[in-house]
CSV table of C-alpha atoms and ligand atoms in Angstrom, one decimal:
chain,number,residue,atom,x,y,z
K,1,UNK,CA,0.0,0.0,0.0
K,2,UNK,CA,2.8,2.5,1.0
K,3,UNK,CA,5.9,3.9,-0.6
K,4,UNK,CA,6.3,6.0,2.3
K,5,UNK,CA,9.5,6.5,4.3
K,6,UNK,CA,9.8,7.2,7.8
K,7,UNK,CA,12.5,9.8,8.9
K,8,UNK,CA,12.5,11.6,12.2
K,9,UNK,CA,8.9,10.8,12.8
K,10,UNK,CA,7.8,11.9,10.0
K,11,UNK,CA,6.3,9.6,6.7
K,12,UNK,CA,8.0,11.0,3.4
K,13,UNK,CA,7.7,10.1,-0.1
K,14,UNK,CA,9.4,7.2,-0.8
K,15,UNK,CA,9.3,8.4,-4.3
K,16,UNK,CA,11.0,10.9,-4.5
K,17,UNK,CA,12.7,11.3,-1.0
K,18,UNK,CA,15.4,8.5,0.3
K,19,UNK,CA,16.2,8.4,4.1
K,20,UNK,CA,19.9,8.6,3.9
K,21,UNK,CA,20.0,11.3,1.2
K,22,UNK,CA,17.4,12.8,3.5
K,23,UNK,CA,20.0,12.7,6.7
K,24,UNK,CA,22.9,13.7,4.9
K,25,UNK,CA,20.4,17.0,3.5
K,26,UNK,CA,19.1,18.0,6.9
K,27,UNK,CA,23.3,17.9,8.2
K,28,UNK,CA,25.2,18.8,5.2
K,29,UNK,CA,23.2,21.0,2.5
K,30,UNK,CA,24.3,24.5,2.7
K,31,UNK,CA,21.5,26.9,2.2
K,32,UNK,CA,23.2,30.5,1.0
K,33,UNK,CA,22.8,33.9,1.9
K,34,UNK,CA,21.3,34.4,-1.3
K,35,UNK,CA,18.6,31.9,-1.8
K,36,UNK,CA,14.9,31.9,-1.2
K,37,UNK,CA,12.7,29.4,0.1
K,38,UNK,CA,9.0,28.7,-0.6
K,39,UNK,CA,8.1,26.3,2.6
K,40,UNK,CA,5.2,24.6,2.9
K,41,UNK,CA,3.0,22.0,4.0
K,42,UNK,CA,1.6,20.1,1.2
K,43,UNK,CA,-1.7,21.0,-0.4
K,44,UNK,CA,-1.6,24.4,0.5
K,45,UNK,CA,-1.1,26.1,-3.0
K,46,UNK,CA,3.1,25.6,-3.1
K,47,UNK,CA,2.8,25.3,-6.9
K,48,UNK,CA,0.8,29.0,-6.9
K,49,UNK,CA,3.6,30.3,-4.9
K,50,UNK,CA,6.6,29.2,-6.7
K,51,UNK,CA,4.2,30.0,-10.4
K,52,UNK,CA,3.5,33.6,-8.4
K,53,UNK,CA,7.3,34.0,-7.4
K,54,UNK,CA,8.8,33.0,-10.9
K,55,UNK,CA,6.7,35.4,-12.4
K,56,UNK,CA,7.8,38.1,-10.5
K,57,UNK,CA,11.4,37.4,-10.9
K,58,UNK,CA,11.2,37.5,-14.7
K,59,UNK,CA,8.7,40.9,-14.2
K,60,UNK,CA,5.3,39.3,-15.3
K,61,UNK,CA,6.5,37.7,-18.6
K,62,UNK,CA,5.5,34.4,-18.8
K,63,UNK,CA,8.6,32.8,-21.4
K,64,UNK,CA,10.0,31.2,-18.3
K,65,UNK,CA,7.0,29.3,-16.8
K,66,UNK,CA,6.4,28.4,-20.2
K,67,UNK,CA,9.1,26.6,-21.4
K,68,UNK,CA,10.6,25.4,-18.0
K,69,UNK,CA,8.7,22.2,-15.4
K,70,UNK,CA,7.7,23.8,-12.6
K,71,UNK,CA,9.9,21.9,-10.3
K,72,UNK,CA,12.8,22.8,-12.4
K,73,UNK,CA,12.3,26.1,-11.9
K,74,UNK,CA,12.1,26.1,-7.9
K,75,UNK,CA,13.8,22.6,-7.2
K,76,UNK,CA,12.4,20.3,-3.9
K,77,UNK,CA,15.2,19.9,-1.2
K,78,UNK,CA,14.7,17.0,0.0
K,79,UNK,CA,14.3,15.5,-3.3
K,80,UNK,CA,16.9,13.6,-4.7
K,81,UNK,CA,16.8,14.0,-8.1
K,82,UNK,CA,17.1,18.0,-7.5
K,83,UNK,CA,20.4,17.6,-5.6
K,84,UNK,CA,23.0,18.1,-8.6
K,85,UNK,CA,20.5,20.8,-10.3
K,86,UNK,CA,20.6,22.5,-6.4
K,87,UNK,CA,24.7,22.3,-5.8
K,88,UNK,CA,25.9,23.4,-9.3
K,89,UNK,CA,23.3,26.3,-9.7
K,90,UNK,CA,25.2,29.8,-9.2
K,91,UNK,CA,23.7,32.8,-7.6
K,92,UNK,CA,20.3,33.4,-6.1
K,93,UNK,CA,18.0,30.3,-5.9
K,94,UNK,CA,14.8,29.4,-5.7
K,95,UNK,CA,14.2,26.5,-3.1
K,96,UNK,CA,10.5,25.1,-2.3
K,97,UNK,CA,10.3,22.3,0.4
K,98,UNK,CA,7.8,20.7,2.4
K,99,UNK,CA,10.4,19.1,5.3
K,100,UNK,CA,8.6,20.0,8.7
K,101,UNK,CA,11.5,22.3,10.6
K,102,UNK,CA,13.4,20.0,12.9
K,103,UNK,CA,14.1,18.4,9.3
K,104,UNK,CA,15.1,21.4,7.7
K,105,UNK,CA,19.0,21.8,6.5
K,106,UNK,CA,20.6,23.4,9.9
K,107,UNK,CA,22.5,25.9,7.6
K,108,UNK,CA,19.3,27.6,7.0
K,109,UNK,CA,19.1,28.6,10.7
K,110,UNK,CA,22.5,30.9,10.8
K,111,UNK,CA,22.1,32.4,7.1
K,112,UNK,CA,19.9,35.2,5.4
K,113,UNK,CA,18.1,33.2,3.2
K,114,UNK,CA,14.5,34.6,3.1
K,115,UNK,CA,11.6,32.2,3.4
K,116,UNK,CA,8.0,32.2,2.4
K,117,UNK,CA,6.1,30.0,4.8
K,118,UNK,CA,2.3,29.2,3.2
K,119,UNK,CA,-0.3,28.3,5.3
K,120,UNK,CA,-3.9,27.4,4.4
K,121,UNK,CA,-7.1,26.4,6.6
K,122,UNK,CA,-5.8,22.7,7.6
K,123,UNK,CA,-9.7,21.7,6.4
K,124,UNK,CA,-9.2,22.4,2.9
K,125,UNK,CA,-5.8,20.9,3.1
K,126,UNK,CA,-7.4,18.2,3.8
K,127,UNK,CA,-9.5,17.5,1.3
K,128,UNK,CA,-7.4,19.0,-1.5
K,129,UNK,CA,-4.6,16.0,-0.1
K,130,UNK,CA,-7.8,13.7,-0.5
K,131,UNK,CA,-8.6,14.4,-3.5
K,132,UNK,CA,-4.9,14.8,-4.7
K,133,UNK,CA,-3.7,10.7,-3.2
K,134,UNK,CA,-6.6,8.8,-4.0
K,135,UNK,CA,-5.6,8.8,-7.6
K,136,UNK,CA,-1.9,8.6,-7.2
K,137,UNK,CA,-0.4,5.2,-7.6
K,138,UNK,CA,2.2,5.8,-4.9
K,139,UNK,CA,2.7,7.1,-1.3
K,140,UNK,CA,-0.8,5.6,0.8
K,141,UNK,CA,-4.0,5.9,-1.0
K,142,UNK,CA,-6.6,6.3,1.2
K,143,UNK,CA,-9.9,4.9,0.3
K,144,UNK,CA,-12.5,7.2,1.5
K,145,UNK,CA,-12.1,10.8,2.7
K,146,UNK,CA,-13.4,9.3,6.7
K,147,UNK,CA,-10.0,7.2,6.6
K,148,UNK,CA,-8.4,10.4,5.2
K,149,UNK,CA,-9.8,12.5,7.9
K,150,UNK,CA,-8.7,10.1,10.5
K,151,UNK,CA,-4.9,9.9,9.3
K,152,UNK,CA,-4.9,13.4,8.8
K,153,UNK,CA,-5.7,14.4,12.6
K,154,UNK,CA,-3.2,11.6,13.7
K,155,UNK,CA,-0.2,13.2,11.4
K,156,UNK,CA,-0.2,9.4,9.9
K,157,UNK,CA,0.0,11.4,6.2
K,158,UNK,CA,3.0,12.6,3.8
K,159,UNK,CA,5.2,15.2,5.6
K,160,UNK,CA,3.1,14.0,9.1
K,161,UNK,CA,1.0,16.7,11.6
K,162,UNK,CA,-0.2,19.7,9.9
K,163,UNK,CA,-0.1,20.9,13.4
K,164,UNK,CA,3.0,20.1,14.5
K,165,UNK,CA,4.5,21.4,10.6
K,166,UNK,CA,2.7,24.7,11.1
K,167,UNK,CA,3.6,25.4,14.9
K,168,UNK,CA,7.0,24.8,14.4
K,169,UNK,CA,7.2,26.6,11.6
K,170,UNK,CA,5.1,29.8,13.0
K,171,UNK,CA,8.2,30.1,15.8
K,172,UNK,CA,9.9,31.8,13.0
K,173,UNK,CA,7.3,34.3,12.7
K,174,UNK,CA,9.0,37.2,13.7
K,175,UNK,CA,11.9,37.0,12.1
K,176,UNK,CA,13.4,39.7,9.3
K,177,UNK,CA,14.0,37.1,6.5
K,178,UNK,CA,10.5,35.1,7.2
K,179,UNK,CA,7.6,36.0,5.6
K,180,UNK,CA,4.2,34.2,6.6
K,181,UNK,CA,1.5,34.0,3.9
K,182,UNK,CA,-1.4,32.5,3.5
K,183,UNK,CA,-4.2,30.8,0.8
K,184,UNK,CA,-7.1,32.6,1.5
K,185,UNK,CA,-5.3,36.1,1.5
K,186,UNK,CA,-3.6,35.3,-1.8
K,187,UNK,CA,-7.4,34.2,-3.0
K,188,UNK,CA,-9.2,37.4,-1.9
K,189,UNK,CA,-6.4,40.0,-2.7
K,190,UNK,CA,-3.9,38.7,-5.1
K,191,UNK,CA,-2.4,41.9,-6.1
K,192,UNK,CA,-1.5,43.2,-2.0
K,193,UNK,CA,0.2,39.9,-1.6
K,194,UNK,CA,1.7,39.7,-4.7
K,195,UNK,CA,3.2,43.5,-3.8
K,196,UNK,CA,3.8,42.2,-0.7
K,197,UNK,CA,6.1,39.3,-1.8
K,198,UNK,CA,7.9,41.8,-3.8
K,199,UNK,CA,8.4,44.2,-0.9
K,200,UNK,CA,10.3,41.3,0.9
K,201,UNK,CA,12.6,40.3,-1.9
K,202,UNK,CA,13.2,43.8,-2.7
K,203,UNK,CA,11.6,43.4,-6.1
K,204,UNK,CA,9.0,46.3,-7.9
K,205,UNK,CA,6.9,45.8,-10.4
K,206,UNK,CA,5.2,48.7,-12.4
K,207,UNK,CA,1.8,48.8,-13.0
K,208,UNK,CA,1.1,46.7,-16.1
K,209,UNK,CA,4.1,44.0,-15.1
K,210,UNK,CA,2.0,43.5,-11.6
K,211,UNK,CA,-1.3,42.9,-14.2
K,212,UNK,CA,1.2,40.3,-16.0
K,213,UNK,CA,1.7,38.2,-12.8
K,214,UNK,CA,-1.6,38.1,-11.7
K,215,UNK,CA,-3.1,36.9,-15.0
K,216,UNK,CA,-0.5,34.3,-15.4
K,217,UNK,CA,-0.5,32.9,-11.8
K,218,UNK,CA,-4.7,33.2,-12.2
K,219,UNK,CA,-6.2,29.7,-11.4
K,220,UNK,CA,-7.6,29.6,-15.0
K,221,UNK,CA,-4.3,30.4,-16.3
K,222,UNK,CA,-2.0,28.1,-14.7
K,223,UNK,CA,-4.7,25.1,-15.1
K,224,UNK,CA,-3.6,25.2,-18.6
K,225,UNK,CA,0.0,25.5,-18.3
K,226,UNK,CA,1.5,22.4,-19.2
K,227,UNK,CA,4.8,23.5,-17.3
K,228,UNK,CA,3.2,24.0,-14.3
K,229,UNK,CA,-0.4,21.2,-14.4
K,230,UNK,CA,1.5,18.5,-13.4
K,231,UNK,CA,-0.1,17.1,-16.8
K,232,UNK,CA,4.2,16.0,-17.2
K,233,UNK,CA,4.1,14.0,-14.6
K,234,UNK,CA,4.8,10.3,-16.1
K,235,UNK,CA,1.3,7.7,-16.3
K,236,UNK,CA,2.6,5.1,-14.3
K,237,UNK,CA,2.8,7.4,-11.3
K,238,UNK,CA,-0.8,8.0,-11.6
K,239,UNK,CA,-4.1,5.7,-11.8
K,240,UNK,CA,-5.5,8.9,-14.1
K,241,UNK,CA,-5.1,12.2,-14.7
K,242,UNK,CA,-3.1,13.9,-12.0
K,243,UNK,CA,-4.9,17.3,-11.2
K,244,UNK,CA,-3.3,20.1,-9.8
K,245,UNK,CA,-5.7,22.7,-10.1
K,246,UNK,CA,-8.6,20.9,-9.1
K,247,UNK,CA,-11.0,23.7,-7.8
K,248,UNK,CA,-9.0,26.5,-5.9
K,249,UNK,CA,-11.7,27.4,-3.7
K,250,UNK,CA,-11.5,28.7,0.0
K,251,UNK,CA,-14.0,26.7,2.2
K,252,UNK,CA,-14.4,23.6,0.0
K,253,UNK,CA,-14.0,21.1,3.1
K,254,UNK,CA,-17.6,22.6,3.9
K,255,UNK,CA,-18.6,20.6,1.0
K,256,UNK,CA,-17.2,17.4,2.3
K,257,UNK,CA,-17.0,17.4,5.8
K,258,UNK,CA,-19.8,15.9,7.9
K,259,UNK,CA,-21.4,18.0,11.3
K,260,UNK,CA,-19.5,15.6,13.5
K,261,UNK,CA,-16.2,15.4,11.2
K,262,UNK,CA,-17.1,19.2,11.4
K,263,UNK,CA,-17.1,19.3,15.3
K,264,UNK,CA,-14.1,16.7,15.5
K,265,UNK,CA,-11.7,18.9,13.9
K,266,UNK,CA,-12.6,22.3,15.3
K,267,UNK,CA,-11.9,20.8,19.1
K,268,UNK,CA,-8.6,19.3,17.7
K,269,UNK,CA,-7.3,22.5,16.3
K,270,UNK,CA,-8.4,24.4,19.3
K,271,UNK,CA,-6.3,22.2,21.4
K,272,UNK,CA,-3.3,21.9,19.3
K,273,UNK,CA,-3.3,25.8,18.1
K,274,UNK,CA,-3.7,27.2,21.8
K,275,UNK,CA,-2.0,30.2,22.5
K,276,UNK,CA,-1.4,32.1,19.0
K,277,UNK,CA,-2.7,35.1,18.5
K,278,UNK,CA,-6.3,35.8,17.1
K,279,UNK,CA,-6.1,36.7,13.3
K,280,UNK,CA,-3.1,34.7,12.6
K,281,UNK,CA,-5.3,32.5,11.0
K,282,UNK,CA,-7.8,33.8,8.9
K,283,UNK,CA,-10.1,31.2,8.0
K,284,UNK,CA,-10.9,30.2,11.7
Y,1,A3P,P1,-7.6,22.3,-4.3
Y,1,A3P,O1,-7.3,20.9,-4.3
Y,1,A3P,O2,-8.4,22.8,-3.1
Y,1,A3P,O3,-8.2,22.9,-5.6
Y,1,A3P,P2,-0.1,22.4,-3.6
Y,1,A3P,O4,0.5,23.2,-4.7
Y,1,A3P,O5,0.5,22.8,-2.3
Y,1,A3P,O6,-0.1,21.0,-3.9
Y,1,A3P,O7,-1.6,22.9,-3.5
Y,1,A3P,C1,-2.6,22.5,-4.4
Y,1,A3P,C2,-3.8,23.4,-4.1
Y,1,A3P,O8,-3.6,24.7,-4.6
Y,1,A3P,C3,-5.0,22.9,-4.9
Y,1,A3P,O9,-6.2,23.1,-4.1
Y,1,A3P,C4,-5.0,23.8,-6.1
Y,1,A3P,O10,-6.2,23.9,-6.8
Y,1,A3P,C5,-4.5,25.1,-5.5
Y,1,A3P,N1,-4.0,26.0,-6.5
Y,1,A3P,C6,-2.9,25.7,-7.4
Y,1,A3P,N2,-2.7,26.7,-8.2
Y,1,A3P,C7,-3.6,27.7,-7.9
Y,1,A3P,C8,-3.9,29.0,-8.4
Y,1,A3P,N3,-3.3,29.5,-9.4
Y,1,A3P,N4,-4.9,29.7,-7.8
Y,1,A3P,C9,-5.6,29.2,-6.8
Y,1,A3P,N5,-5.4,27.9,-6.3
Y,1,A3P,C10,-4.4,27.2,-6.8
């Protein structure tokens, strides 16, 4: 059933991840001064990120996330297959990852790399990972979304606890060179976080190039960009078409979710989500 690893505690793709590689990544991969980092935990629009971020770096013109796979163009740390691409790449990159902190390369914590952490509400999550495994041929397929939901609030899914991931994470809130986003924000005012972004990596955009990244990073948009769909990614990984971009919409779980299911996960992330701030997370 699973092609899952486990490393630290935590289930990894088996895939695409391999446990010593992963070991010798958390000790030995140097993150530089110069590199930034779109962090995540998975589900939670990484791919609109890294398509929002290329796009600003090449001022709104979409040649680049055109002609170049999306994770080509913001490689996966803890992936092996991105390691020589990673190493031999001069000047500034662009890193995504999904590794929960205590996994994270350790060079990361003494250097200036800046780091986008995306959060979304853990609901939606979810059911966009539901929705996302039960057609994928590897990692654990579950077979209904109430054996989903129950793996889910035990961390016993890809990249484990979305609570643990996001707490540990959030401690780097108030640093210079972290910048918190999150889903719903980007959905409802696209343009103030895509200025936003660009006020943190000391980009500007005029006027028209701004338009540029927000009609190429649009849900519409990217759905049909090959480069980006995850339409490349080879059949046999996949019972059917892999979709990405499968609806993009803020409160879907409501959809999904039963009352009690409901109920259940409101009293869990109460109790694991004590103690930060109101408004850090818009959706609750
Ligand atoms: P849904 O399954 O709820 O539709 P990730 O990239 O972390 O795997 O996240 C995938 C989720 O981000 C999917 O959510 C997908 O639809 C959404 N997403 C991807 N690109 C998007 C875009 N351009 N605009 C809005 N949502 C997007």
């Amino acid at each position: 059933m699973s092609d899952l690893i486990s490393f630290g505690g935590i289930p990894l793709p088996g895939i695409v991840v391999e446990k010593e590689f992963i070991e010798k990544i958390c000790d030995k991969f140097m993150i530089r001064d110069e590199d930034t980092v779109i962090l995540s935990y998975p589900k939670s629009g990484t791919n609109w990120l890294i398509e929002t971020v290329c796009l600003i770096q090449t001022k709104g013109n979409p040649k680049w996330i055109q002609s170049v796979p999306i994770w080509d163009r913001s490689p996966w740390i803890e992936y092996k297959a991105s390691y020589q691409k990673l190493i031999s790449k001069e000047g500034p990159r662009l890193l995504t990852s999904h590794l929960p902190f205590h996994l994270f390369p350790k060079s990361f914590f003494s250097s200036k790399a800046k780091v986008m952490y995306l959060i979304r509400n853990p609901r939606d999550v979810l059911v966009s990972g539901y929705f996302f495994w039960h057609k994928k041929k590897i990692d654990k397929n579950p077979e209904s979304l109430t054996t989903y939901f129950e793996w889910f609030l035990k961390g016993n899914v890809v990249y484990g606890s979305w609570f643990e991931h996001t707490r540990a994470w959030l401690s780097m809130r108030e640093k210079d060179n972290f910048l918190l986003l999150n889903y719903e924000d980007m959905k409802q005012d696209p343009k103030s976080i895509i200025k936003k972004i660009c006020d943190f990596l000391g980009k500007k955009l005029e006027p028209d190039e701004l338009d540029m990244v927000l009609k190429y990073s649009s849900f519409q948009v990217m759905k049909e960009n090959k480069m980006s769909n995850f339409s490349l990614i080879p059949e046999n990984m996949v019972t059917h078409n892999l979709v990405l971009l499968r609806k993009g919409m803020p409160g879907d779980w409501k959809n999904h979710f039963t009352v009690a299911q409901a109920e259940a996960f409101d009293k869990v992330f109460q109790e694991k989500m004590a103690g930060f701030p109101p408004g850090l997370f818009p959706w609750e």
